[in-house]
Coordinates of C-alpha atoms in Angstrom, one line a residue:
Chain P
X1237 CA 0.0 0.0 0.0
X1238 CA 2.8 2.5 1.0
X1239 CA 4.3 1.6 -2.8
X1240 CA 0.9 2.5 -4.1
X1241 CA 0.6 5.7 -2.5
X1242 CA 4.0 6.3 -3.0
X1243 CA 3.7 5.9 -6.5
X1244 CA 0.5 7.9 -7.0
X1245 CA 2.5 10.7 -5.1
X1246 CA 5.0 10.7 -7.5
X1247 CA 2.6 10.9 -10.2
X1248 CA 1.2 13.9 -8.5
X1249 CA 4.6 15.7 -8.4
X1250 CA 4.8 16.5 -12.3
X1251 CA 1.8 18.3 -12.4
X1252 CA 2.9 20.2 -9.4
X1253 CA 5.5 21.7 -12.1
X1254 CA 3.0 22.4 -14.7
X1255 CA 0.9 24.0 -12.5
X1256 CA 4.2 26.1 -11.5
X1257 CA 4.8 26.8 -15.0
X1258 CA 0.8 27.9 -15.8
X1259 CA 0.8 30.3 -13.4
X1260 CA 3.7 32.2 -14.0
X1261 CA 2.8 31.8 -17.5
X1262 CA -0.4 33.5 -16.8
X1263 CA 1.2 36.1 -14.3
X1264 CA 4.0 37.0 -17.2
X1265 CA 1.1 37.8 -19.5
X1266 CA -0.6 40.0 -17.1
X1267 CA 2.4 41.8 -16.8
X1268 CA 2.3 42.3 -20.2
X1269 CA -1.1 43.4 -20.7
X1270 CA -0.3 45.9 -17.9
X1271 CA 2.8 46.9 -19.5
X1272 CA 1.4 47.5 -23.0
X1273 CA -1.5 49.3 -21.8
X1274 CA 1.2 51.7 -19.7
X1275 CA 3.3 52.4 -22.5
X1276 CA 1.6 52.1 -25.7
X1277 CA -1.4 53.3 -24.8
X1278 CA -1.0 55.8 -21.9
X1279 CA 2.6 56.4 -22.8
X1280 CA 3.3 56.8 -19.4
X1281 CA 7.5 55.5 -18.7
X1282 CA 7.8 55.6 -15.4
X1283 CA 4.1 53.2 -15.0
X1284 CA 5.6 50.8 -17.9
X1285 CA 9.0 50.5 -16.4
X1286 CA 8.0 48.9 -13.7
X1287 CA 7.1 45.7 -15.5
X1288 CA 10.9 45.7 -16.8
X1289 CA 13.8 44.0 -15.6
X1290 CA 17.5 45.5 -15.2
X1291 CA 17.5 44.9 -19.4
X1292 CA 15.2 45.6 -22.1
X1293 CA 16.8 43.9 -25.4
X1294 CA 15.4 46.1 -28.0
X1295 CA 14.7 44.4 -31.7
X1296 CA 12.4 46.9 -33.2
X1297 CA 14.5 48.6 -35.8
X1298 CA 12.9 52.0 -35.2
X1299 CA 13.9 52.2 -31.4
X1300 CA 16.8 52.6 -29.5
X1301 CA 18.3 49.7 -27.1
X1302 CA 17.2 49.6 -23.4
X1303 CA 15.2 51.4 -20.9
X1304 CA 16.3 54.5 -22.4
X1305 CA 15.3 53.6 -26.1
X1306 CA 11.6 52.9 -24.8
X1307 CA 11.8 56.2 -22.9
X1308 CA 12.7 58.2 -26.2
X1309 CA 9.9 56.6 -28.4
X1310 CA 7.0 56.7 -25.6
X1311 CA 8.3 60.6 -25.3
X1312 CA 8.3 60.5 -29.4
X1313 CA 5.1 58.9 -29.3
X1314 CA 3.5 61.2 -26.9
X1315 CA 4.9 64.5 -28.6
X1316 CA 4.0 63.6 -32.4
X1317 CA 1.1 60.8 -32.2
X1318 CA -0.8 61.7 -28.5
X1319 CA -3.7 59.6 -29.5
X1320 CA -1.5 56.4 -30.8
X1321 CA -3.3 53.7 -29.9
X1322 CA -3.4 49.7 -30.0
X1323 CA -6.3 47.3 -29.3
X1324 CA -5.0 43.6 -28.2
X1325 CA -6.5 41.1 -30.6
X1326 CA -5.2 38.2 -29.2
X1327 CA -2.2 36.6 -26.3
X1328 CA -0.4 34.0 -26.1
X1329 CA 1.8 32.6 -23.8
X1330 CA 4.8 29.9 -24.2
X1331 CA 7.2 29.2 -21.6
X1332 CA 9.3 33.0 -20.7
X1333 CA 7.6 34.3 -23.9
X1334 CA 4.2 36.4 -24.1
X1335 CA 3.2 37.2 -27.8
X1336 CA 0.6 40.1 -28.6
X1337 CA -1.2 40.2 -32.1
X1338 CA -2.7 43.8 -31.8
X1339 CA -4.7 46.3 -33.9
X1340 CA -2.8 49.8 -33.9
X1341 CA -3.9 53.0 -34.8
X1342 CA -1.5 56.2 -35.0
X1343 CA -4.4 58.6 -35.0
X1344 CA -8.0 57.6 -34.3
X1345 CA -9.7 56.3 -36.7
X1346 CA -7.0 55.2 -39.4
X1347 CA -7.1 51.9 -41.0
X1348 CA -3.7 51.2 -39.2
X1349 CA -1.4 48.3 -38.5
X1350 CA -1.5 44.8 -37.7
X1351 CA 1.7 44.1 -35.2
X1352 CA 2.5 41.1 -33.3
X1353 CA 4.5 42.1 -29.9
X1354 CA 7.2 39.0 -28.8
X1355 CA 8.0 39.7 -25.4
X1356 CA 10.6 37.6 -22.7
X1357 CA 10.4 37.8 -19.6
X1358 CA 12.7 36.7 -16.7
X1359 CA 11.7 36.0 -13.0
X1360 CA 8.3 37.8 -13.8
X1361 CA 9.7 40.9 -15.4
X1362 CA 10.0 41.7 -19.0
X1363 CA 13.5 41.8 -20.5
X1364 CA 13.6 41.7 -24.6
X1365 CA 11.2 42.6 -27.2
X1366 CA 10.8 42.2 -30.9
X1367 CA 7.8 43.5 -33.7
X1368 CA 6.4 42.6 -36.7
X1369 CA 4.7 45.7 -38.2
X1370 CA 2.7 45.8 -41.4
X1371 CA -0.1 48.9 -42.8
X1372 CA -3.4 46.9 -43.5
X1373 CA -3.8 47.6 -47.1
X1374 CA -6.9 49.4 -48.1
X1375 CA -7.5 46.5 -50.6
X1376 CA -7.7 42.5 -49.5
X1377 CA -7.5 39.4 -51.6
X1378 CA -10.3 38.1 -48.9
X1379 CA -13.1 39.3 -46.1
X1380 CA -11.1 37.6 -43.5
X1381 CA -9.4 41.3 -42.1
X1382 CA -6.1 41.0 -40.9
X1383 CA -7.7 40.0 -37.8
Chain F
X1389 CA -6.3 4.5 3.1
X1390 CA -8.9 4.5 0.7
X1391 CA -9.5 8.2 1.0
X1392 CA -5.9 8.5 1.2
X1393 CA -5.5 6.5 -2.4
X1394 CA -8.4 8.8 -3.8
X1395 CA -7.3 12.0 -2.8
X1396 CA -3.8 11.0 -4.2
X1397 CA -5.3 9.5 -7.7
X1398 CA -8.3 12.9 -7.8
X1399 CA -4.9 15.1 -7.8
X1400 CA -3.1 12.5 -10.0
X1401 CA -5.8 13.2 -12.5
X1402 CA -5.8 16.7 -13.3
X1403 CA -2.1 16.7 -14.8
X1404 CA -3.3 13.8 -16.9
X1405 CA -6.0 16.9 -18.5
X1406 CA -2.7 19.0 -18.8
X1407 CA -0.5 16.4 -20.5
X1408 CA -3.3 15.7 -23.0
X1409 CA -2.8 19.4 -23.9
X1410 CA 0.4 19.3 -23.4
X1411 CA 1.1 16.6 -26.2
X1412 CA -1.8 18.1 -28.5
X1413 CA 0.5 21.4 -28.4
X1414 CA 3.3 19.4 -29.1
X1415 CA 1.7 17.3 -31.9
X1416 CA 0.1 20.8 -33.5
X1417 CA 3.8 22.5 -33.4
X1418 CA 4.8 19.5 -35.3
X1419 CA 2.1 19.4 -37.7
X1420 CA 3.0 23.1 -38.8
X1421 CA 6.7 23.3 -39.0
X1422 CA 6.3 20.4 -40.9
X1423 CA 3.1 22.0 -43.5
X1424 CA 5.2 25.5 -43.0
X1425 CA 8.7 23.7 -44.9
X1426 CA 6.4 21.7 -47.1
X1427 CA 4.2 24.7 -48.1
X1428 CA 6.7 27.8 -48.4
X1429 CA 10.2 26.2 -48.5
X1430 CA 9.0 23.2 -51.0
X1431 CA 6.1 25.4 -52.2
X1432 CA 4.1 21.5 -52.7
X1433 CA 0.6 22.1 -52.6
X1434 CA 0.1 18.7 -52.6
X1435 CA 2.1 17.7 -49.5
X1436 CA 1.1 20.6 -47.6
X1437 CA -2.7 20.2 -48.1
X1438 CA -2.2 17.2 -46.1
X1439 CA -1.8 19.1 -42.7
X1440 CA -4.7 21.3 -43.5
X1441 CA -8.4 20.7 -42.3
X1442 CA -11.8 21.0 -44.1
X1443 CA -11.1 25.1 -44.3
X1444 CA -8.6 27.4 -44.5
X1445 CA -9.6 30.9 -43.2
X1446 CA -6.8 33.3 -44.5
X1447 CA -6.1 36.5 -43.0
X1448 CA -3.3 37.2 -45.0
X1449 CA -4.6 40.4 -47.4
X1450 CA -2.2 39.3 -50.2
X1451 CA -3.7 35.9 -50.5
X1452 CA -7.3 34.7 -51.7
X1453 CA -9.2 32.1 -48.8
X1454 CA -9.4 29.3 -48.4
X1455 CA -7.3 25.9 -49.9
X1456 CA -7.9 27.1 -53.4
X1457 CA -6.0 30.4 -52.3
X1458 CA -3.0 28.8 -50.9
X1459 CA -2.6 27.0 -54.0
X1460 CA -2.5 29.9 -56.4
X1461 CA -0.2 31.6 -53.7
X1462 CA 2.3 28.7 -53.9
X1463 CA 2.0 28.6 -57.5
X1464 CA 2.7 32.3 -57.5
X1465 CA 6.0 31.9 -55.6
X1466 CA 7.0 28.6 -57.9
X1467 CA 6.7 30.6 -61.0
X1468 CA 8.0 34.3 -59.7
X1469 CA 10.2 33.2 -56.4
X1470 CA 11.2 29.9 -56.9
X1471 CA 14.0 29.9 -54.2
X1472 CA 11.5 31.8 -51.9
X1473 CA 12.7 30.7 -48.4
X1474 CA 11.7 31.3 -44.6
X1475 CA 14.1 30.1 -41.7
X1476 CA 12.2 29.4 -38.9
X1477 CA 13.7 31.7 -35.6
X1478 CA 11.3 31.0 -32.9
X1479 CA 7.9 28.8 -32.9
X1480 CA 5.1 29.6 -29.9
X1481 CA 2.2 26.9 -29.0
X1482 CA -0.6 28.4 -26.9
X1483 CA -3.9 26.1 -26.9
X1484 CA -5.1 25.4 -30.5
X1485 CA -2.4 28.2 -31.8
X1486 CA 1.0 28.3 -33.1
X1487 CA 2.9 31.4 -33.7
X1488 CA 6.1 31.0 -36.3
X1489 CA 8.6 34.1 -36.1
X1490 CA 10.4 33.6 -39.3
X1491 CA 12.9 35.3 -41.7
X1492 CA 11.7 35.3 -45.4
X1493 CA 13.8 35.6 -48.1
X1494 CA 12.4 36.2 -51.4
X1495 CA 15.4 35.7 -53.2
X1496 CA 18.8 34.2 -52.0
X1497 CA 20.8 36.4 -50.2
X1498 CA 18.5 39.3 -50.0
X1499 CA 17.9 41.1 -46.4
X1500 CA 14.6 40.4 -46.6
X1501 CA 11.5 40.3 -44.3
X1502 CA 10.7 39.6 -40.6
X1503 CA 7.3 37.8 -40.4
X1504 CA 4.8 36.3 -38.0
X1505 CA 2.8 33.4 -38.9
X1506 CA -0.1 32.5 -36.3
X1507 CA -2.2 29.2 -37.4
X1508 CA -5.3 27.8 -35.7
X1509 CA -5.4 24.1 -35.5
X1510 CA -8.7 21.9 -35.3
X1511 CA -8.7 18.3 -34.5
X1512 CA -4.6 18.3 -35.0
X1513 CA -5.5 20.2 -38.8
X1514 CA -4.6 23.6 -39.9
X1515 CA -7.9 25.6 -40.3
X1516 CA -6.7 29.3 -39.9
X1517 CA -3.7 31.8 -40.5
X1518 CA -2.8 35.3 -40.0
X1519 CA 0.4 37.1 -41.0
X1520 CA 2.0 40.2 -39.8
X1521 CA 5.2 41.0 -42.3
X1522 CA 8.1 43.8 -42.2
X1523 CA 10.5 44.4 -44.6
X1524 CA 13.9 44.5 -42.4
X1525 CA 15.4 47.9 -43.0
X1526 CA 19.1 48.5 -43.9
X1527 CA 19.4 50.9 -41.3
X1528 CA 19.0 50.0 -37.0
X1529 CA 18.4 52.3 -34.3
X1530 CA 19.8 48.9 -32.4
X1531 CA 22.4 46.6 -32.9
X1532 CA 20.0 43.6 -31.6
X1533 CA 18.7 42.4 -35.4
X1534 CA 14.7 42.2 -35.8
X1535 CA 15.7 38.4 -34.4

C-alpha cells in the first residue's frame, strides 16, 4: 500500500510543475497586458517601467536599445502621435515568452497596422522585445481582415 | 487509506487533463513546421494540403481564402520566387495556436522580411492563418537584429 501511495505521489509531483509553469505563465502575460496598456497606450515611462527587468533587449529597428530607447519613443510617441493607440486582438503565452497580435492605430480612426509584440520575460519581469509591423492595405484578396 | 489512495489518484488526475494538452501542443507545433517547410520552403501544394483541415480561413490580405487560395499563392512563388525561403527563428504553442517568427527571403541572399505566422489548429489540422510582415530595414536604431 505504501508503494501504491508512493507511486500515486510521484505521479502527483509533475503536475505540481505544470501547474508552476501555468501560473507564471499567466502572471507574465498580465504583466504584459499591464505593461502595453502603460506604455503604448498611456505612454506613461515611469508606469511601464515597472514591469521591466535590469534589461530591455530592443529588436524593433525604429527604437533605440534599453530602458532608455523605450523612454525616447514613448516621449516621441506622446509628442508627435498623443492619440496612438493599440487594441490587443489576441495573447499568447509559451514558456518566458508572451506574444501580442494587436490592432494599432496612429491617430484615431486610421485603417492602421496589424503588429505582433514578442516579449521575454525573466523572474516575472520583461527583458527583450521584438515586432512585426505591417499597414493593413486598403484592398484585401479576402473578407477575413487581418484579424 | 482509501480516501488517502483517492485523494492521491483525484490530484493525480488533473495533470493527466494537462498532459493531454500538453502533447496536443506538441503534436500541433509538429504538424505546422512540418506544413510551414512543405508549403513555403517546397512550395508542394500537394504535400502541404495534407496538414490542412476542411477550411482554411486566410487572413493574409495578399492571399485569396481558403485551400484554393493557398494553391495559387504557392503557384505564384513557384513561378515568380522559386527559391523563396523562410528560416524558422522562434515557434510559440498556446492552446489550439502556433505562432512562427520567421525570416523570409524572397530571393537568395536578400535582407529580406521579418514575419509572424499565427495558425489555428482543429482536430490536429490547420484551419486558420494570419500574417503580420516587415521588410527588415538596412538601417537600425539597435544593434539587436529584428531576431
Amino acid at each position: 500500500m505504501f508503494r501504491l501511495l508512493l507511486a500515486a505521489a510521484v505521479i502527483a509531483l509533475a503536475p505540481a510543475a505544470h501547474a508552476a509553469d501555468a501560473k507564471q505563465m499567466d502572471e507574465n502575460r498580465k504583466v504584459v497586458l499591464q505593461f502595453y496598456e502603460a506604455a503604448i497606450n498611456q505612454k506613461d515611462f515611469d508606469a511601464a517601467a515597472k514591469f521591466l527587468g535590469p534589461r530591455y533587449t530592443q529588436h524593433n529597428p525604429r527604437a533605440a536599445d534599453g530602458l532608455e530607447g523605450l523612454k525616447a519613443f514613448l516621449a516621441f510617441l506622446r509628442d508627435k502621435f498623443p492619440e496612438y493607440h493599440s487594441d490587443i486582438k489576441r495573447a499568447f503565452t509559451d514558456g518566458d515568452y508572451v506574444i501580442l497580435h494587436v490592432h494599432n492605430m496612429p491617430t484615431p480612426g486610421s485603417r492602421g497596422n496589424a503588429i505582433v509584440d514578442i516579449f521575454k520575460l525573466e523572474n516575472g519581469k520583461i527583458v527583450e522585445h521584438w515586432d512585426v509591423r505591417q499597414e493593413i492595405p486598403e484592398q484585401s484578396a479576402n473578407s477575413n481582415t487581418m484579424f
